[in-house]
Amino acid sequence: MSTSPKKISSLLGTGSLKTILDVAKQTQETLLTVQEKLPTEYHAHLDSAWYQDDQLYIALNSPEWASKLRYEIDRFFGNERVEIKISSKAN
């Protein structure tokens, strides 16, 4: 029985680790898309963005900026279903 180490590439290409990497990549792409739609003044306050059940969730690190975005959300995202969250990293 061989106990040689497994190649990292074989671990990252399949199973649970691949799923985690895929979700992380999709979340990063969603965050970049949200940043493109919002003015730069919001960028420092964005923590995360993701889709779940055909709804976009945006987490901000500031209650003040979250409230501001709630009032302006239609301007940036039109009729898209969006829910604004305050992240646990909020100041």
CSV table of N, CA, C and O in Angstrom, one decimal:
chain,number,residue,atom,x,y,z
A,1,MET,N,0.8,-1.2,0.0
A,1,MET,CA,0.0,0.0,0.0
A,1,MET,C,0.9,1.2,0.0
A,1,MET,O,1.7,1.4,0.9
A,2,SER,N,0.7,2.1,-1.0
A,2,SER,CA,1.5,3.3,-1.1
A,2,SER,C,0.9,4.5,-0.3
A,2,SER,O,-0.3,4.7,-0.3
A,3,THR,N,1.7,5.2,0.3
A,3,THR,CA,1.3,6.4,1.1
A,3,THR,C,1.9,7.7,0.5
A,3,THR,O,2.1,8.6,1.2
A,4,SER,N,2.1,7.6,-0.8
A,4,SER,CA,2.7,8.8,-1.5
A,4,SER,C,1.7,10.0,-1.5
A,4,SER,O,0.5,9.7,-1.5
A,5,PRO,N,2.2,11.2,-1.3
A,5,PRO,CA,1.3,12.3,-1.3
A,5,PRO,C,0.5,12.5,-2.6
A,5,PRO,O,1.0,12.1,-3.7
A,6,LYS,N,-0.7,13.0,-2.5
A,6,LYS,CA,-1.5,13.3,-3.7
A,6,LYS,C,-1.1,14.7,-4.3
A,6,LYS,O,-0.7,15.6,-3.5
A,7,LYS,N,-1.2,14.8,-5.6
A,7,LYS,CA,-1.0,16.0,-6.2
A,7,LYS,C,-2.1,17.0,-5.9
A,7,LYS,O,-3.3,16.6,-5.9
A,8,ILE,N,-1.7,18.2,-5.6
A,8,ILE,CA,-2.7,19.3,-5.3
A,8,ILE,C,-3.7,19.4,-6.5
A,8,ILE,O,-4.9,19.5,-6.3
A,9,SER,N,-3.2,19.3,-7.7
A,9,SER,CA,-4.1,19.5,-8.9
A,9,SER,C,-5.2,18.4,-8.9
A,9,SER,O,-6.3,18.7,-9.3
A,10,SER,N,-4.9,17.2,-8.4
A,10,SER,CA,-5.9,16.1,-8.4
A,10,SER,C,-6.9,16.4,-7.3
A,10,SER,O,-8.1,16.1,-7.4
A,11,LEU,N,-6.5,17.0,-6.2
A,11,LEU,CA,-7.4,17.3,-5.1
A,11,LEU,C,-8.4,18.5,-5.5
A,11,LEU,O,-9.5,18.5,-5.1
A,12,LEU,N,-7.8,19.5,-6.2
A,12,LEU,CA,-8.6,20.7,-6.5
A,12,LEU,C,-9.5,20.5,-7.7
A,12,LEU,O,-10.4,21.3,-7.9
A,13,GLY,N,-9.3,19.4,-8.5
A,13,GLY,CA,-10.1,19.2,-9.7
A,13,GLY,C,-11.3,18.4,-9.5
A,13,GLY,O,-12.1,18.3,-10.4
A,14,THR,N,-11.6,17.8,-8.3
A,14,THR,CA,-12.7,17.0,-8.1
A,14,THR,C,-13.3,17.1,-6.7
A,14,THR,O,-12.7,17.7,-5.8
A,15,GLY,N,-14.5,16.6,-6.6
A,15,GLY,CA,-15.1,16.5,-5.3
A,15,GLY,C,-15.4,17.8,-4.6
A,15,GLY,O,-15.7,18.9,-5.2
A,16,SER,N,-15.4,17.8,-3.3
A,16,SER,CA,-15.8,18.9,-2.4
A,16,SER,C,-14.9,20.2,-2.6
A,16,SER,O,-15.4,21.3,-2.6
A,17,LEU,N,-13.6,19.9,-2.8
A,17,LEU,CA,-12.8,21.1,-3.0
A,17,LEU,C,-13.1,21.8,-4.3
A,17,LEU,O,-13.1,23.0,-4.3
A,18,LYS,N,-13.4,21.1,-5.3
A,18,LYS,CA,-13.8,21.7,-6.6
A,18,LYS,C,-15.1,22.5,-6.4
A,18,LYS,O,-15.2,23.6,-6.9
A,19,THR,N,-16.0,21.9,-5.7
A,19,THR,CA,-17.3,22.6,-5.5
A,19,THR,C,-17.0,24.0,-4.7
A,19,THR,O,-17.6,25.0,-5.1
A,20,ILE,N,-16.2,23.9,-3.7
A,20,ILE,CA,-15.9,25.1,-2.9
A,20,ILE,C,-15.2,26.2,-3.8
A,20,ILE,O,-15.5,27.3,-3.8
A,21,LEU,N,-14.3,25.7,-4.6
A,21,LEU,CA,-13.6,26.7,-5.5
A,21,LEU,C,-14.5,27.2,-6.6
A,21,LEU,O,-14.5,28.4,-6.9
A,22,ASP,N,-15.4,26.4,-7.1
A,22,ASP,CA,-16.4,26.9,-8.1
A,22,ASP,C,-17.3,28.0,-7.5
A,22,ASP,O,-17.6,29.0,-8.1
A,23,VAL,N,-17.8,27.7,-6.2
A,23,VAL,CA,-18.7,28.7,-5.6
A,23,VAL,C,-17.9,30.0,-5.3
A,23,VAL,O,-18.4,31.1,-5.5
A,24,ALA,N,-16.7,29.8,-4.8
A,24,ALA,CA,-15.9,31.0,-4.6
A,24,ALA,C,-15.6,31.9,-5.8
A,24,ALA,O,-15.7,33.1,-5.8
A,25,LYS,N,-15.4,31.2,-6.9
A,25,LYS,CA,-15.2,31.9,-8.2
A,25,LYS,C,-16.4,32.6,-8.6
A,25,LYS,O,-16.4,33.7,-9.1
A,26,GLN,N,-17.6,31.9,-8.5
A,26,GLN,CA,-18.9,32.5,-8.9
A,26,GLN,C,-19.2,33.7,-8.0
A,26,GLN,O,-19.7,34.7,-8.5
A,27,THR,N,-18.9,33.6,-6.7
A,27,THR,CA,-19.2,34.7,-5.8
A,27,THR,C,-18.3,35.9,-6.2
A,27,THR,O,-18.8,37.0,-6.2
A,28,GLN,N,-17.0,35.6,-6.5
A,28,GLN,CA,-16.1,36.7,-6.9
A,28,GLN,C,-16.6,37.4,-8.2
A,28,GLN,O,-16.6,38.6,-8.3
A,29,GLU,N,-17.0,36.6,-9.1
A,29,GLU,CA,-17.5,37.2,-10.4
A,29,GLU,C,-18.8,38.0,-10.2
A,29,GLU,O,-18.9,39.1,-10.8
A,30,THR,N,-19.7,37.5,-9.3
A,30,THR,CA,-20.9,38.3,-9.0
A,30,THR,C,-20.5,39.6,-8.3
A,30,THR,O,-21.1,40.7,-8.6
A,31,LEU,N,-19.5,39.6,-7.4
A,31,LEU,CA,-19.1,40.8,-6.7
A,31,LEU,C,-18.5,41.8,-7.7
A,31,LEU,O,-18.8,43.0,-7.7
A,32,LEU,N,-17.7,41.3,-8.7
A,32,LEU,CA,-17.2,42.2,-9.7
A,32,LEU,C,-18.3,42.8,-10.6
A,32,LEU,O,-18.2,44.0,-10.9
A,33,THR,N,-19.3,42.0,-10.9
A,33,THR,CA,-20.4,42.5,-11.7
A,33,THR,C,-21.2,43.6,-10.9
A,33,THR,O,-21.6,44.6,-11.5
A,34,VAL,N,-21.4,43.4,-9.6
A,34,VAL,CA,-22.1,44.4,-8.8
A,34,VAL,C,-21.2,45.7,-8.7
A,34,VAL,O,-21.7,46.8,-8.9
A,35,GLN,N,-19.9,45.5,-8.6
A,35,GLN,CA,-19.0,46.7,-8.5
A,35,GLN,C,-19.1,47.5,-9.8
A,35,GLN,O,-19.1,48.8,-9.8
A,36,GLU,N,-19.2,46.8,-10.9
A,36,GLU,CA,-19.4,47.5,-12.2
A,36,GLU,C,-20.6,48.4,-12.3
A,36,GLU,O,-20.7,49.4,-13.0
A,37,LYS,N,-21.7,47.9,-11.6
A,37,LYS,CA,-23.0,48.6,-11.7
A,37,LYS,C,-23.1,49.8,-10.7
A,37,LYS,O,-23.9,50.6,-10.9
A,38,LEU,N,-22.2,49.7,-9.7
A,38,LEU,CA,-22.3,50.8,-8.6
A,38,LEU,C,-21.3,51.8,-8.8
A,38,LEU,O,-20.2,51.5,-9.3
A,39,PRO,N,-21.5,53.0,-8.3
A,39,PRO,CA,-20.5,54.1,-8.3
A,39,PRO,C,-19.3,53.7,-7.4
A,39,PRO,O,-19.5,52.9,-6.4
A,40,THR,N,-18.2,54.2,-7.7
A,40,THR,CA,-17.0,53.8,-6.9
A,40,THR,C,-17.1,54.1,-5.4
A,40,THR,O,-16.4,53.4,-4.6
A,41,GLU,N,-17.9,55.1,-5.1
A,41,GLU,CA,-18.1,55.4,-3.6
A,41,GLU,C,-18.6,54.2,-2.8
A,41,GLU,O,-18.3,54.1,-1.6
A,42,TYR,N,-19.2,53.2,-3.5
A,42,TYR,CA,-19.7,52.0,-2.8
A,42,TYR,C,-18.7,50.9,-2.6
A,42,TYR,O,-18.8,50.1,-1.7
A,43,HIS,N,-17.7,50.9,-3.5
A,43,HIS,CA,-16.8,49.8,-3.6
A,43,HIS,C,-16.1,49.4,-2.3
A,43,HIS,O,-16.0,48.3,-1.9
A,44,ALA,N,-15.7,50.4,-1.5
A,44,ALA,CA,-15.0,50.1,-0.2
A,44,ALA,C,-15.9,49.5,0.8
A,44,ALA,O,-15.4,48.9,1.8
A,45,HIS,N,-17.2,49.6,0.6
A,45,HIS,CA,-18.2,49.1,1.6
A,45,HIS,C,-18.8,47.8,1.1
A,45,HIS,O,-19.5,47.2,1.9
A,46,LEU,N,-18.5,47.3,0.0
A,46,LEU,CA,-19.0,46.0,-0.5
A,46,LEU,C,-18.2,44.9,0.1
A,46,LEU,O,-16.9,44.8,0.0
A,47,ASP,N,-18.8,43.9,0.7
A,47,ASP,CA,-18.2,42.7,1.3
A,47,ASP,C,-18.4,41.5,0.4
A,47,ASP,O,-17.4,40.7,0.2
A,48,SER,N,-19.6,41.3,-0.1
A,48,SER,CA,-19.9,40.1,-0.9
A,48,SER,C,-21.1,40.3,-1.7
A,48,SER,O,-21.9,41.2,-1.4
A,49,ALA,N,-21.3,39.5,-2.7
A,49,ALA,CA,-22.5,39.5,-3.5
A,49,ALA,C,-22.7,38.1,-4.0
A,49,ALA,O,-21.7,37.5,-4.4
A,50,TRP,N,-23.9,37.6,-4.0
A,50,TRP,CA,-24.2,36.2,-4.5
A,50,TRP,C,-25.6,36.1,-4.9
A,50,TRP,O,-26.5,36.9,-4.6
A,51,TYR,N,-25.9,35.1,-5.7
A,51,TYR,CA,-27.2,34.8,-6.1
A,51,TYR,C,-27.7,33.6,-5.4
A,51,TYR,O,-26.9,32.6,-5.2
A,52,GLN,N,-29.0,33.6,-5.0
A,52,GLN,CA,-29.6,32.5,-4.3
A,52,GLN,C,-31.1,32.5,-4.7
A,52,GLN,O,-31.7,33.5,-4.5
A,53,ASP,N,-31.5,31.4,-5.3
A,53,ASP,CA,-33.0,31.3,-5.7
A,53,ASP,C,-33.4,32.5,-6.5
A,53,ASP,O,-34.4,33.2,-6.3
A,54,ASP,N,-32.6,32.8,-7.5
A,54,ASP,CA,-32.9,33.9,-8.5
A,54,ASP,C,-33.0,35.3,-7.9
A,54,ASP,O,-33.6,36.2,-8.4
A,55,GLN,N,-32.3,35.5,-6.8
A,55,GLN,CA,-32.3,36.8,-6.1
A,55,GLN,C,-30.8,37.1,-5.8
A,55,GLN,O,-30.1,36.3,-5.4
A,56,LEU,N,-30.5,38.4,-6.1
A,56,LEU,CA,-29.2,38.9,-5.8
A,56,LEU,C,-29.1,39.4,-4.4
A,56,LEU,O,-30.0,40.2,-3.9
A,57,TYR,N,-28.1,39.0,-3.6
A,57,TYR,CA,-27.8,39.5,-2.3
A,57,TYR,C,-26.5,40.3,-2.3
A,57,TYR,O,-25.6,39.8,-2.9
A,58,ILE,N,-26.6,41.4,-1.7
A,58,ILE,CA,-25.4,42.3,-1.6
A,58,ILE,C,-25.1,42.6,-0.1
A,58,ILE,O,-26.0,43.1,0.6
A,59,ALA,N,-24.0,42.2,0.4
A,59,ALA,CA,-23.6,42.5,1.7
A,59,ALA,C,-22.6,43.7,1.8
A,59,ALA,O,-21.6,43.7,1.1
A,60,LEU,N,-23.0,44.7,2.6
A,60,LEU,CA,-22.1,45.8,2.8
A,60,LEU,C,-21.6,45.9,4.3
A,60,LEU,O,-22.3,45.3,5.2
A,61,ASN,N,-20.5,46.5,4.5
A,61,ASN,CA,-19.9,46.5,5.8
A,61,ASN,C,-20.3,47.8,6.6
A,61,ASN,O,-19.7,48.0,7.7
A,62,SER,N,-21.3,48.5,6.2
A,62,SER,CA,-21.7,49.7,6.9
A,62,SER,C,-23.2,49.8,6.8
A,62,SER,O,-23.8,49.8,5.7
A,63,PRO,N,-23.9,50.0,7.9
A,63,PRO,CA,-25.4,50.2,7.9
A,63,PRO,C,-25.8,51.4,7.1
A,63,PRO,O,-26.8,51.4,6.5
A,64,GLU,N,-24.9,52.5,7.2
A,64,GLU,CA,-25.3,53.7,6.5
A,64,GLU,C,-25.2,53.5,5.0
A,64,GLU,O,-26.1,54.0,4.3
A,65,TRP,N,-24.2,52.8,4.5
A,65,TRP,CA,-24.1,52.6,3.1
A,65,TRP,C,-25.2,51.6,2.6
A,65,TRP,O,-25.7,51.7,1.5
A,66,ALA,N,-25.5,50.7,3.5
A,66,ALA,CA,-26.6,49.7,3.1
A,66,ALA,C,-27.9,50.4,3.0
A,66,ALA,O,-28.6,50.2,2.0
A,67,SER,N,-28.2,51.4,3.9
A,67,SER,CA,-29.4,52.2,3.8
A,67,SER,C,-29.4,53.0,2.5
A,67,SER,O,-30.4,53.1,1.8
A,68,LYS,N,-28.3,53.6,2.2
A,68,LYS,CA,-28.2,54.5,1.0
A,68,LYS,C,-28.5,53.6,-0.2
A,68,LYS,O,-29.2,54.1,-1.1
A,69,LEU,N,-27.9,52.4,-0.3
A,69,LEU,CA,-28.1,51.6,-1.4
A,69,LEU,C,-29.5,51.1,-1.5
A,69,LEU,O,-30.1,51.0,-2.6
A,70,ARG,N,-30.2,50.8,-0.4
A,70,ARG,CA,-31.6,50.4,-0.5
A,70,ARG,C,-32.5,51.5,-1.2
A,70,ARG,O,-33.4,51.1,-1.9
A,71,TYR,N,-32.2,52.7,-0.9
A,71,TYR,CA,-33.0,53.8,-1.5
A,71,TYR,C,-32.6,54.0,-3.0
A,71,TYR,O,-33.5,54.5,-3.8
A,72,GLU,N,-31.4,53.6,-3.4
A,72,GLU,CA,-31.0,53.8,-4.8
A,72,GLU,C,-31.0,52.5,-5.6
A,72,GLU,O,-30.6,52.6,-6.8
A,73,ILE,N,-31.4,51.4,-5.1
A,73,ILE,CA,-31.2,50.1,-5.7
A,73,ILE,C,-31.8,50.1,-7.1
A,73,ILE,O,-31.2,49.5,-8.0
A,74,ASP,N,-33.0,50.6,-7.3
A,74,ASP,CA,-33.7,50.5,-8.6
A,74,ASP,C,-32.9,51.3,-9.7
A,74,ASP,O,-32.8,50.9,-10.9
A,75,ARG,N,-32.2,52.3,-9.3
A,75,ARG,CA,-31.4,53.1,-10.2
A,75,ARG,C,-30.2,52.2,-10.8
A,75,ARG,O,-29.9,52.4,-12.0
A,76,PHE,N,-29.7,51.3,-10.0
A,76,PHE,CA,-28.6,50.5,-10.5
A,76,PHE,C,-28.9,49.2,-11.0
A,76,PHE,O,-28.3,48.6,-11.8
A,77,PHE,N,-30.0,48.6,-10.5
A,77,PHE,CA,-30.4,47.2,-10.8
A,77,PHE,C,-31.7,47.0,-11.4
A,77,PHE,O,-32.2,45.9,-11.7
A,78,GLY,N,-32.5,48.1,-11.7
A,78,GLY,CA,-33.8,48.0,-12.3
A,78,GLY,C,-34.7,47.1,-11.6
A,78,GLY,O,-34.9,47.3,-10.4
A,79,ASN,N,-35.3,46.2,-12.3
A,79,ASN,CA,-36.3,45.3,-11.7
A,79,ASN,C,-35.8,44.1,-11.1
A,79,ASN,O,-36.5,43.2,-10.7
A,80,GLU,N,-34.5,43.9,-11.1
A,80,GLU,CA,-33.9,42.7,-10.6
A,80,GLU,C,-34.2,42.6,-9.1
A,80,GLU,O,-34.2,43.6,-8.3
A,81,ARG,N,-34.4,41.4,-8.6
A,81,ARG,CA,-34.7,41.1,-7.2
A,81,ARG,C,-33.4,41.2,-6.4
A,81,ARG,O,-32.5,40.4,-6.6
A,82,VAL,N,-33.3,42.2,-5.5
A,82,VAL,CA,-32.1,42.4,-4.8
A,82,VAL,C,-32.4,42.6,-3.3
A,82,VAL,O,-33.4,43.3,-3.0
A,83,GLU,N,-31.6,42.0,-2.5
A,83,GLU,CA,-31.8,42.2,-1.0
A,83,GLU,C,-30.4,42.7,-0.5
A,83,GLU,O,-29.4,42.1,-0.8
A,84,ILE,N,-30.5,43.7,0.3
A,84,ILE,CA,-29.3,44.3,0.8
A,84,ILE,C,-29.1,43.8,2.3
A,84,ILE,O,-30.0,43.8,3.1
A,85,LYS,N,-27.9,43.3,2.6
A,85,LYS,CA,-27.6,42.8,3.9
A,85,LYS,C,-26.4,43.7,4.5
A,85,LYS,O,-25.7,44.3,3.8
A,86,ILE,N,-26.3,43.6,5.8
A,86,ILE,CA,-25.2,44.2,6.5
A,86,ILE,C,-24.3,43.1,7.0
A,86,ILE,O,-24.8,42.2,7.7
A,87,SER,N,-23.1,43.1,6.6
A,87,SER,CA,-22.2,42.0,6.9
A,87,SER,C,-21.8,42.0,8.4
A,87,SER,O,-22.0,43.0,9.1
A,88,SER,N,-21.3,40.9,8.9
A,88,SER,CA,-20.9,40.8,10.2
A,88,SER,C,-19.6,41.6,10.5
A,88,SER,O,-19.3,41.8,11.7
A,89,LYS,N,-19.0,42.1,9.5
A,89,LYS,CA,-17.8,43.0,9.6
A,89,LYS,C,-18.2,44.4,9.7
A,89,LYS,O,-17.3,45.3,9.7
A,90,ALA,N,-19.5,44.7,9.9
A,90,ALA,CA,-19.9,46.1,9.9
A,90,ALA,C,-19.2,46.9,11.1
A,90,ALA,O,-19.0,46.4,12.1
A,91,ASN,N,-18.9,48.1,10.7
A,91,ASN,CA,-18.2,49.0,11.7
A,91,ASN,C,-19.2,49.4,12.8
A,91,ASN,O,-20.2,49.9,12.6
